[in-house]
Short mmCIF file of C-alpha atoms (C1' of nucleotides) in Angstrom, two decimals:
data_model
loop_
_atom_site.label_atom_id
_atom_site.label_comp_id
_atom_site.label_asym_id
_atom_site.label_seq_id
_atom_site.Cartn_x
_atom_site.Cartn_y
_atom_site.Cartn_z
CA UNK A 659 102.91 121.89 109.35
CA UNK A 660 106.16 121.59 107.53
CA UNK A 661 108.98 121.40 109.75
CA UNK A 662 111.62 124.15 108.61
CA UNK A 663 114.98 122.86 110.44
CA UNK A 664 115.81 126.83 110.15
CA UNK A 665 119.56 126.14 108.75
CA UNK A 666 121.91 128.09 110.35
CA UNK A 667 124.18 129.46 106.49
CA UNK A 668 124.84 129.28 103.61
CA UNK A 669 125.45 125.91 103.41
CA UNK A 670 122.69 122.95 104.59
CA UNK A 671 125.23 120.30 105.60
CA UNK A 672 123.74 117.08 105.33
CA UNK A 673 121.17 117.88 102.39
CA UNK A 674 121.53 114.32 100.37
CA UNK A 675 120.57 112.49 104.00
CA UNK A 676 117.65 115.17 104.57
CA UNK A 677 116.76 114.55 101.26
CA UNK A 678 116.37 110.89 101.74
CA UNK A 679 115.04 110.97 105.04
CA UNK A 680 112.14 113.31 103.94
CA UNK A 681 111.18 111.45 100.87
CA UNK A 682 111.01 108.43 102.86
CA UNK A 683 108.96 110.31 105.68
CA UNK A 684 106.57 111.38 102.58
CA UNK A 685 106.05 107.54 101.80
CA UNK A 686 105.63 106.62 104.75
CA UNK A 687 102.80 109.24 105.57
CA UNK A 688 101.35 108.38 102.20
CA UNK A 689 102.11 111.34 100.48
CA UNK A 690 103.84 111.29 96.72
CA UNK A 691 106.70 113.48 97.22
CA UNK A 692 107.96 115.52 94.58
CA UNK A 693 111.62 116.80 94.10
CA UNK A 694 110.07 120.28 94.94
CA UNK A 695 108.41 119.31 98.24
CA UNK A 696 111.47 117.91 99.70
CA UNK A 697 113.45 121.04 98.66
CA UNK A 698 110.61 123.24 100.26
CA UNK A 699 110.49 120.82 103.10
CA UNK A 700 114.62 121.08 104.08
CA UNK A 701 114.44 124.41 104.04
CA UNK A 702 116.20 124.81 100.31
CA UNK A 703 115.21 126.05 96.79
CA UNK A 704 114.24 124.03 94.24
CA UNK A 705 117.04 123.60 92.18
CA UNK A 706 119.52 123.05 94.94
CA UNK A 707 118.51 118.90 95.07
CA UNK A 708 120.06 118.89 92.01
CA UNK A 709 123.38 118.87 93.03
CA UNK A 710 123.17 115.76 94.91
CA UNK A 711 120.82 114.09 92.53
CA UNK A 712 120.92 113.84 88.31
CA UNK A 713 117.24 113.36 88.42
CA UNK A 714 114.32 111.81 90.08
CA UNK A 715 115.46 108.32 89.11
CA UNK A 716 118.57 108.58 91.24
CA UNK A 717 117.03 109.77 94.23
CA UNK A 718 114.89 106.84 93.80
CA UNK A 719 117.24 104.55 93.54
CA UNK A 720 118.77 105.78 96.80
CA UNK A 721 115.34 105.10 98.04
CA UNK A 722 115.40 101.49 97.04
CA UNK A 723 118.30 100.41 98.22
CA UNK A 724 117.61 101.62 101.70
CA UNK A 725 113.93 99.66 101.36
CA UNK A 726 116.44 96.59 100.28
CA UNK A 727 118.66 96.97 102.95
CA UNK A 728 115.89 97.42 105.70
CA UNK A 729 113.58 94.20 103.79
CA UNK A 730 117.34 92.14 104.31
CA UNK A 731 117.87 92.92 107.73
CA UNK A 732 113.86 92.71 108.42
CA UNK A 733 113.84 89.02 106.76
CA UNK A 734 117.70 87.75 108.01
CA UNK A 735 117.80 89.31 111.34
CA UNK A 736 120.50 87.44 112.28
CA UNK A 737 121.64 83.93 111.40
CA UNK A 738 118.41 81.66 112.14
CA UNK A 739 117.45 81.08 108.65
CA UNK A 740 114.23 79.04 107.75
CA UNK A 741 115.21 75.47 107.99
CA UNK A 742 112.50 73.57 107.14
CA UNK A 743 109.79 73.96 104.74
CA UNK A 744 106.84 74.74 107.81
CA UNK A 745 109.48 78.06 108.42
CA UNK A 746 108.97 78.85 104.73
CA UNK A 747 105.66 79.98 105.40
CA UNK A 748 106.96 82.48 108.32
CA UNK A 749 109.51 83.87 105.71
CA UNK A 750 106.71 84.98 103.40
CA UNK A 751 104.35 86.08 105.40
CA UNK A 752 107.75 88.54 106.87
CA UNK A 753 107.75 89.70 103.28
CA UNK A 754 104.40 90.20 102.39
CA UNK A 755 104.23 92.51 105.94
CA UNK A 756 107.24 94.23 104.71
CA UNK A 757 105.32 94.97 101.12
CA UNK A 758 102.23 96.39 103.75
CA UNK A 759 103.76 98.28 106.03
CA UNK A 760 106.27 99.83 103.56
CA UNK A 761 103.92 100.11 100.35
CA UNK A 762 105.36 102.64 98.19
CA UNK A 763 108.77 101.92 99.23
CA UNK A 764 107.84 98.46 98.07
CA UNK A 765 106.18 99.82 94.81
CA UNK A 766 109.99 101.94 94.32
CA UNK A 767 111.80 98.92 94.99
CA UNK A 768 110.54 96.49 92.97
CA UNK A 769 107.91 97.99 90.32
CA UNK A 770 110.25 99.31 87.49
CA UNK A 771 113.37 97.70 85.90
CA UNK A 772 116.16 98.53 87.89
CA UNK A 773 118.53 101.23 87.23
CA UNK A 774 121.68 99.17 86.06
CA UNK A 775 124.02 101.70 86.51
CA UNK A 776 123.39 102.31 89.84
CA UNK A 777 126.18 99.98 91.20
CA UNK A 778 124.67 100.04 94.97
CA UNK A 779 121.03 99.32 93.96
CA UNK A 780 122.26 96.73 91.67
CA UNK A 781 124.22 95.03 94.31
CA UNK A 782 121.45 95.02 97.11
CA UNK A 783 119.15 93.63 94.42
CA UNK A 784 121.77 90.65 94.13
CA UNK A 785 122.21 90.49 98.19
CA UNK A 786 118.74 89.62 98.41
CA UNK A 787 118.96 87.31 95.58
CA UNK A 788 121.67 85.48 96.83
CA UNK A 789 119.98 85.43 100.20
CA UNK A 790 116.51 83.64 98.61
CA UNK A 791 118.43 81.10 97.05
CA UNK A 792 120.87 80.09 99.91
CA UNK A 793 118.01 79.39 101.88
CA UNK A 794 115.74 77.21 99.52
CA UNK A 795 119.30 75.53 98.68
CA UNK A 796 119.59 74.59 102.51
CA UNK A 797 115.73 73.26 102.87
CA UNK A 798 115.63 71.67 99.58
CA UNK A 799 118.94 69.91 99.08
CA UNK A 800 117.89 67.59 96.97
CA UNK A 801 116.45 69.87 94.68
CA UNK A 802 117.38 72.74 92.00
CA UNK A 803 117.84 75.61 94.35
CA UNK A 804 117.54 78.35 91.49
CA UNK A 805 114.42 76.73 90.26
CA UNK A 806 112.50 76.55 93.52
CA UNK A 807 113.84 79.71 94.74
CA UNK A 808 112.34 81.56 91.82
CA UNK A 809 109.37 79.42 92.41
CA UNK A 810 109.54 80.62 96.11
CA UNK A 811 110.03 84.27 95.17
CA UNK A 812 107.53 84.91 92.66
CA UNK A 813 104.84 83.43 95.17
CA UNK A 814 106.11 85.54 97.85
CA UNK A 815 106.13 88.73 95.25
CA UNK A 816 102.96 87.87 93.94
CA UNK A 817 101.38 87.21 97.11
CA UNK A 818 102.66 90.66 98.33
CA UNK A 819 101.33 92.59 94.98
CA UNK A 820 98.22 91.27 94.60
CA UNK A 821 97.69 92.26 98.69
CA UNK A 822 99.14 95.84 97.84
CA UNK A 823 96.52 96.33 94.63
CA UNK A 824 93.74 95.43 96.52
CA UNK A 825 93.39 91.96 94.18
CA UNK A 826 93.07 90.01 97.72
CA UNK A 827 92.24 92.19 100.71
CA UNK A 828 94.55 93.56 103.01
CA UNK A 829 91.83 94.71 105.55
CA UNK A 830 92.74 92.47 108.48
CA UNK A 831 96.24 91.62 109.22
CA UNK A 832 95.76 88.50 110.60
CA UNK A 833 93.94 87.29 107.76
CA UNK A 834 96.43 87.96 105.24
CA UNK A 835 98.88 86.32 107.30
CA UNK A 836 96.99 83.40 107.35
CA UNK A 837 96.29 83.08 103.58
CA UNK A 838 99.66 83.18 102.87
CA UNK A 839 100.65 80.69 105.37
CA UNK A 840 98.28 78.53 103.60
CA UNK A 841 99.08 79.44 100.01
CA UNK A 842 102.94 78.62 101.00
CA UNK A 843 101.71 75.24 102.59
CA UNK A 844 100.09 74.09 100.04
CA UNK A 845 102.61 74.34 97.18
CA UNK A 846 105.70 73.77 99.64
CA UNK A 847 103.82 70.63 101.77
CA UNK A 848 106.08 70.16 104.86
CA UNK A 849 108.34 67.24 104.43
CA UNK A 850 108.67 66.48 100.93
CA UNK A 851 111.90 67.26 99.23
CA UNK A 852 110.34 68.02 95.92
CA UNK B 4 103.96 111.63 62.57
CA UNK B 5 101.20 112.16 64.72
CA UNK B 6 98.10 110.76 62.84
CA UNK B 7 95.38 113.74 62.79
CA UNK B 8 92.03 112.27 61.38
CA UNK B 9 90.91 115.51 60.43
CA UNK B 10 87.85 114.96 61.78
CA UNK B 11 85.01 116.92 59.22
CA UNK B 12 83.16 119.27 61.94
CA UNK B 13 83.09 120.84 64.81
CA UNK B 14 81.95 117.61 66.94
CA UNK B 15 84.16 114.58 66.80
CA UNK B 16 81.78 111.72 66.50
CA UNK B 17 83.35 109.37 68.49
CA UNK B 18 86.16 111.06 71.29
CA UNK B 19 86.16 108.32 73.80
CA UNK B 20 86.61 105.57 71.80
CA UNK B 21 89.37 107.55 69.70
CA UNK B 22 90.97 108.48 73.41
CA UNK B 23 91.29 104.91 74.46
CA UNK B 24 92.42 103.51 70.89
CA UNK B 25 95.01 106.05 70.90
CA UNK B 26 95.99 105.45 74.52
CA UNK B 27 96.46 102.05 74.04
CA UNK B 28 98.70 102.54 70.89
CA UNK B 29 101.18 104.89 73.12
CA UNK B 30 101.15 102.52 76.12
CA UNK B 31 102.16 99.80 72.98
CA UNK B 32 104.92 101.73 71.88
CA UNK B 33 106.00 102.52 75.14
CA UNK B 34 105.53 106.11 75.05
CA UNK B 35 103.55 107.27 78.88
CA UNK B 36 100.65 108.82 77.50
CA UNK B 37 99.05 111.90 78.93
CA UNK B 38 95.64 113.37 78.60
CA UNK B 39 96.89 116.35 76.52
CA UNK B 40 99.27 113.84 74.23
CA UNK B 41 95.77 112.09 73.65
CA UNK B 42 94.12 115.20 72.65
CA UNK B 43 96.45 116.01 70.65
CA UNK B 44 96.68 112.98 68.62
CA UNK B 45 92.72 113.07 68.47
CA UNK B 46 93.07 117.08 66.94
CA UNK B 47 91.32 117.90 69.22
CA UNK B 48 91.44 120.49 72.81
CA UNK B 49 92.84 119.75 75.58
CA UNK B 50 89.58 120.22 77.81
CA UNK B 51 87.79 118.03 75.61
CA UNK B 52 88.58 114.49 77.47
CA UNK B 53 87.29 115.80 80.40
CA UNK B 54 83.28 115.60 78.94
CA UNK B 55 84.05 111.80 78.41
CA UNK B 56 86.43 111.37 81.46
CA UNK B 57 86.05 112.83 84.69
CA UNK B 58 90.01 112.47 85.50
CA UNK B 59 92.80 110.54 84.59
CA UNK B 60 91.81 107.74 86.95
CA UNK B 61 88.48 106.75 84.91
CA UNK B 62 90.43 106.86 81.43
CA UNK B 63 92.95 104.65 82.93
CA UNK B 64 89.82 102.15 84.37
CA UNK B 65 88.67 102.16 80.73
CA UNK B 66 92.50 101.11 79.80
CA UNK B 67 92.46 98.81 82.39
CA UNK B 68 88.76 96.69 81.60
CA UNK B 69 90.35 96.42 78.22
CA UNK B 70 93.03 94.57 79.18
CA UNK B 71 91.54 92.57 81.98
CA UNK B 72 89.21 91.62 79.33
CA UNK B 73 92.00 90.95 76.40
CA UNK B 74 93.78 88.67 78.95
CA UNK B 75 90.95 86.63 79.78
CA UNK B 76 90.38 85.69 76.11
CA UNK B 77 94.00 85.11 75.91
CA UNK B 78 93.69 82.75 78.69
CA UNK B 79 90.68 81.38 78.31
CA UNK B 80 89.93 80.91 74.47
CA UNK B 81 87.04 78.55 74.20
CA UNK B 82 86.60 75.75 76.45
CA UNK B 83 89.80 73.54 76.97
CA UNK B 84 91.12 74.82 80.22
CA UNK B 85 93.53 73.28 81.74
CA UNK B 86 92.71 69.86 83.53
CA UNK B 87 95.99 68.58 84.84
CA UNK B 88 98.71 69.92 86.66
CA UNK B 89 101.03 69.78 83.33
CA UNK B 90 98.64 72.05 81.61
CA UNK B 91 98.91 74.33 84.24
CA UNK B 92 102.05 75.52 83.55
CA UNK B 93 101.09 76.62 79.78
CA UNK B 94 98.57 78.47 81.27
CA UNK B 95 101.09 80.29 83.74
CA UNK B 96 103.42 80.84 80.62
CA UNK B 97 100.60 82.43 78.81
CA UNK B 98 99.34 85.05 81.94
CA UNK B 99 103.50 86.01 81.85
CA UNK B 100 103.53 86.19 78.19
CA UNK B 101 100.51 89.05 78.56
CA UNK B 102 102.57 90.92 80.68
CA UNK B 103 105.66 91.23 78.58
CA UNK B 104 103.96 91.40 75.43
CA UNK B 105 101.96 94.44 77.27
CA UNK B 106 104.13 95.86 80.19
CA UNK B 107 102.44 99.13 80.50
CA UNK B 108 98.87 97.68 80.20
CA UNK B 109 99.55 95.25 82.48
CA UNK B 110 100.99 97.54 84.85
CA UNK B 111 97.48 99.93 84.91
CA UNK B 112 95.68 97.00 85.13
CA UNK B 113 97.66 94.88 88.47
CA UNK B 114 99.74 97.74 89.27
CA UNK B 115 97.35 99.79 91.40
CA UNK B 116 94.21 99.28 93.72
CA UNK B 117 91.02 98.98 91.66
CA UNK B 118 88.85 102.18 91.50
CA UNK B 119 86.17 100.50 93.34
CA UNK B 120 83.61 102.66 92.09
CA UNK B 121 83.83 101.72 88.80
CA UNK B 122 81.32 98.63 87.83
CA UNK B 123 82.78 97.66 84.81
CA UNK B 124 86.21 97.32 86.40
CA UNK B 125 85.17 95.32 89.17
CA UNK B 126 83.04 92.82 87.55
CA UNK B 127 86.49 92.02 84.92
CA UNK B 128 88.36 91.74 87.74
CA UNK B 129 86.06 89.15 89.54
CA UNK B 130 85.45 87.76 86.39
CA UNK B 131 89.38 86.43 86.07
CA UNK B 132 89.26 85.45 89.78
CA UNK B 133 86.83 83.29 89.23
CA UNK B 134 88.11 81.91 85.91
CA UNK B 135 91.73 81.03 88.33
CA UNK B 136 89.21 79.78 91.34
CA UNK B 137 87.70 77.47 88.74
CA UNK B 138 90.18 75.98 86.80
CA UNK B 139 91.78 74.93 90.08
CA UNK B 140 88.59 73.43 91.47
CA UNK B 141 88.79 71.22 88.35
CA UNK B 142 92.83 70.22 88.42
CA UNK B 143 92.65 69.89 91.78
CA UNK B 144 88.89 68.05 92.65
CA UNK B 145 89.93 67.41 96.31
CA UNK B 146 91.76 70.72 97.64
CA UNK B 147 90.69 73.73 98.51
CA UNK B 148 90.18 75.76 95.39
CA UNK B 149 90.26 79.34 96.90
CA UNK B 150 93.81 78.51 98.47
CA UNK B 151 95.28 76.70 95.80
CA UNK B 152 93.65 79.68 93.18
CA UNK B 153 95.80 82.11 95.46
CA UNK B 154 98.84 80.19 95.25
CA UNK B 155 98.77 79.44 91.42
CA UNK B 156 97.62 83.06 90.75
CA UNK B 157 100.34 84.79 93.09
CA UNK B 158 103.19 82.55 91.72
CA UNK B 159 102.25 83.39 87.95
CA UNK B 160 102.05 87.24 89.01
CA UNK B 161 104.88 87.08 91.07
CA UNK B 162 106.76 85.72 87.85
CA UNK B 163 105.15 88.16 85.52
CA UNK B 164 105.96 91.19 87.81
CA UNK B 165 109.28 90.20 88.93
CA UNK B 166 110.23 89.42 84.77
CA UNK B 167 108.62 92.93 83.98
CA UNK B 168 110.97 94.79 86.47
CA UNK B 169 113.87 93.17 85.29
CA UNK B 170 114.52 91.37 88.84
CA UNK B 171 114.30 87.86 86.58
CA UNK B 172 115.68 88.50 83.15
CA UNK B 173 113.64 89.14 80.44
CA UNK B 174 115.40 88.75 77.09
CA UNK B 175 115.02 85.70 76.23
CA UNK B 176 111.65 85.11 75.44
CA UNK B 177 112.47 80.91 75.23
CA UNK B 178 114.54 81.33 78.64
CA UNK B 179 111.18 83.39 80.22
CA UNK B 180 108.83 80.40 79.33
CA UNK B 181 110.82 77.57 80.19
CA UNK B 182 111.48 79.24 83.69
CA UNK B 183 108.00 79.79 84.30
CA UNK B 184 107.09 76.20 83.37
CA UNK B 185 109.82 75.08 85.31
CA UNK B 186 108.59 76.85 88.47
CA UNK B 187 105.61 75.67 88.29
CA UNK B 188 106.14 71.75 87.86
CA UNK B 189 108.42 72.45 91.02
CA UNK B 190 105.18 73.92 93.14
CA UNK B 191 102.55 71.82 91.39
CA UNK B 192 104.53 68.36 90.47
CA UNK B 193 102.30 66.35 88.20
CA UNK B 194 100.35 63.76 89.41
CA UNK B 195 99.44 65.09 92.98
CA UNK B 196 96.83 66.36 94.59
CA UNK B 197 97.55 67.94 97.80
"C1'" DT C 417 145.97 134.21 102.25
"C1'" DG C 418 144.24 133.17 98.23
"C1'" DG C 419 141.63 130.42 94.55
"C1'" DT C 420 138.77 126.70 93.32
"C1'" DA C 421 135.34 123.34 93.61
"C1'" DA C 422 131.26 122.29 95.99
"C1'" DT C 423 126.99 123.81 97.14
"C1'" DG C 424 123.53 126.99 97.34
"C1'" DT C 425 119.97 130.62 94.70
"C1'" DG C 426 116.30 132.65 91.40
"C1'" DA C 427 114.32 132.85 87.28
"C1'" DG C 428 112.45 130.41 83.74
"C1'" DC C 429 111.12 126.63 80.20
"C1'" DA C 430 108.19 123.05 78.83
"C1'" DG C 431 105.09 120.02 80.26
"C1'" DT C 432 101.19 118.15 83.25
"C1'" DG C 433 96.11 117.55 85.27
"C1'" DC C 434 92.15 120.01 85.79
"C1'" DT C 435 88.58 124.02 85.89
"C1'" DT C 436 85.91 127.82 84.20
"C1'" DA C 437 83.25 130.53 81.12
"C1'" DC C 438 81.98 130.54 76.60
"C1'" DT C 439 80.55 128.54 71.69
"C1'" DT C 440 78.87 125.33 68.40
"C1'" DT C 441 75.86 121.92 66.89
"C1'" DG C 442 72.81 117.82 66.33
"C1'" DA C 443 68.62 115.81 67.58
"C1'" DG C 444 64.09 115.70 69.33
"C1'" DA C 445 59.65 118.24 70.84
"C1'" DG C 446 56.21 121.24 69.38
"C1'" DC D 293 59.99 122.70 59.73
"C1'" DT D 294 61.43 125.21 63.11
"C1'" DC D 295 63.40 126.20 67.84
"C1'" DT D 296 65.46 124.99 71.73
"C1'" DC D 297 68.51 122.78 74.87
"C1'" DA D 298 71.82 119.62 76.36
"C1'" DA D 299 75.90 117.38 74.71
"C1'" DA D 300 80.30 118.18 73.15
"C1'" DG D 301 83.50 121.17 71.63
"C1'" DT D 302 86.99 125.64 72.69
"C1'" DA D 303 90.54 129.10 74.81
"C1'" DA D 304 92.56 130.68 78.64
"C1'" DG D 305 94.46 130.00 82.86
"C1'" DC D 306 95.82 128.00 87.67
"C1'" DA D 307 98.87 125.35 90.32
"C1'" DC D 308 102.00 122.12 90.01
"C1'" DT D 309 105.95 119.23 88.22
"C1'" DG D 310 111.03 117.97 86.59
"C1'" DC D 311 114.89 120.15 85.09
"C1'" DT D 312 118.43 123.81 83.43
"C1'" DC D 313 121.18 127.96 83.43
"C1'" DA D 314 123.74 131.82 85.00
"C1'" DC D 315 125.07 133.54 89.11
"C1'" DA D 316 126.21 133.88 94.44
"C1'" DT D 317 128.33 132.08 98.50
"C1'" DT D 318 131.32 129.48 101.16
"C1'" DA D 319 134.53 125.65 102.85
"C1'" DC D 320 138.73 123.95 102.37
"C1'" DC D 321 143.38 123.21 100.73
"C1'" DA D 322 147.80 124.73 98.56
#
DNA sequence: TGGTAATGTGAGCAGTGCTTACTTTGAGAG
DNA sequence: CTCTCAAAGTAAGCACTGCTCACATTACCA
């Protein structure tokens, strides 16, 4: 079942990386992963994690900021930003498939206060900030870009949770696609510069 | 510290009740609670939940009706909803409010899928959807209720969840309403109806 | 060629959810 | 007014968790 990479000494070599890669390979299979698993799971014994992490919380932080960096490049993937309020839509529907797809990376990244001394996570939190409100300031330049980029955000976020908790189903893709195409229509109408 | 009721006999009288009560008061002062913490505090075993809750899950339903139904007379206390776009925002202030007046609550009540198999907490879940479905039927007499109820709904959770994990800042309680009024005038401008 | 710091180990503590076999007791049937 | 039986309690214990400590091994640098 487990695969045991059979380490050659002493030493493991890359344990931090296996760590991460294993915990995310948990998530992603649906399985909560415990500290202990991973250990058992590289091959290592319990305690020796615990030189590359203070706690749980760190590790989990590590986690999050490689969900951020994957939801950045999976949202900017390149330069063609949204430009007009009808590409708004596309933007959070990219996001709410992100939330899907990923759901307890999602749940790590964004479902507990953010570990402030964690200089990385605390800058890829800001990245993606930064990114959100660049883009509302370049389709609404009339407006408050802070303002409707919180505005933008939150529906986005709340669109994604409330898909991830079962509060709207998630059964068919397509559909939840859809209603968030519509929910973003109808409170960003296409050509109006609020 | 611990309160211990000394409860007169060998039976309790009334464990579940006691269980939740004292449940609730940990989640308030922000300690997690656990199923032997609970006994504990109730003087009583540690099996003895089990003969009123089959598992962690169900005591965590119970948590969860009580605040879906705590919210809903929060939100909803007597008759004067809110009729016009203005009020709308009050009422998104107030569903935010909830959630950083009761983090923990909040999260066991949004922060996981509903245990479909219990009744009680599917019917107060339903019960709020409609409340959102039908005060937007009534601001909004000439849109589509269920897609403008999804929009209002996800932007107010999105604000509440992204406040409660510290992604929008919190401390200023002042700063947190005007914000959330603020985004929603920008999304549902007074004196439209899309 | 050392010596040291980094990285691993094993044992163990305190805590968790949950189960099992057993006891106590209140309430209702006879 | 009993007597019984199911509801509601108990103690002990399993498998698991995060985390720590004293100790072993090894890579690397002076």
């Amino acid at each position: 079942m487990d695969a045991k990479p059979a380490r050659p000494g002493y030493h493991h070599g890359d344990l931090r990386a296996t760590l991460v890669a294993a915990a995310l390979e948990m998530l992603e299979a649906g399985e909560p992963f415990s500290l202990r698993a991973l250990a058992r799971r590289a091959g290592v014994s319990t305690a020796a994690p615990y030189r590359h992490f203070a706690d749980r919380e760190e590790l989990e932080s590590a986690l999050a900021v490689h969900g951020l960096r994957e939801l950045m490049s999976d949202l900017a993937p390149g330069e063609p930003r949204p430009a007009s309020a009808a590409e708004l839509g596309e933007f959070a529907v990219g996001y709410v498939r992100f939330a899907l797809r990923r759901p307890a990376l999602f749940r790590l990244m964004f479902g507990q206060a953010c570990d402030d001394r964690n200089d990385e996570r605390v800058r890829a939190s800001a990245a993606l900030h930064d990114l959100l409100e660049g883009i509302m300031a370049e389709v609404f330049p009339a407006s408050d870009p802070v303002v409707l980029a919180t505005a933008g955000w939150s529906l986005a976020h709340g669109l994604a949770f409330l898909h991830l908790d079962g509060k709207l189903s998630s059964a068919d893709p397509a559909a939840v696609d859809e209603r968030v195409r519509s929910a973003v229509a109808a409170v960003f109408p296409p050509s109006s510069s609020p």
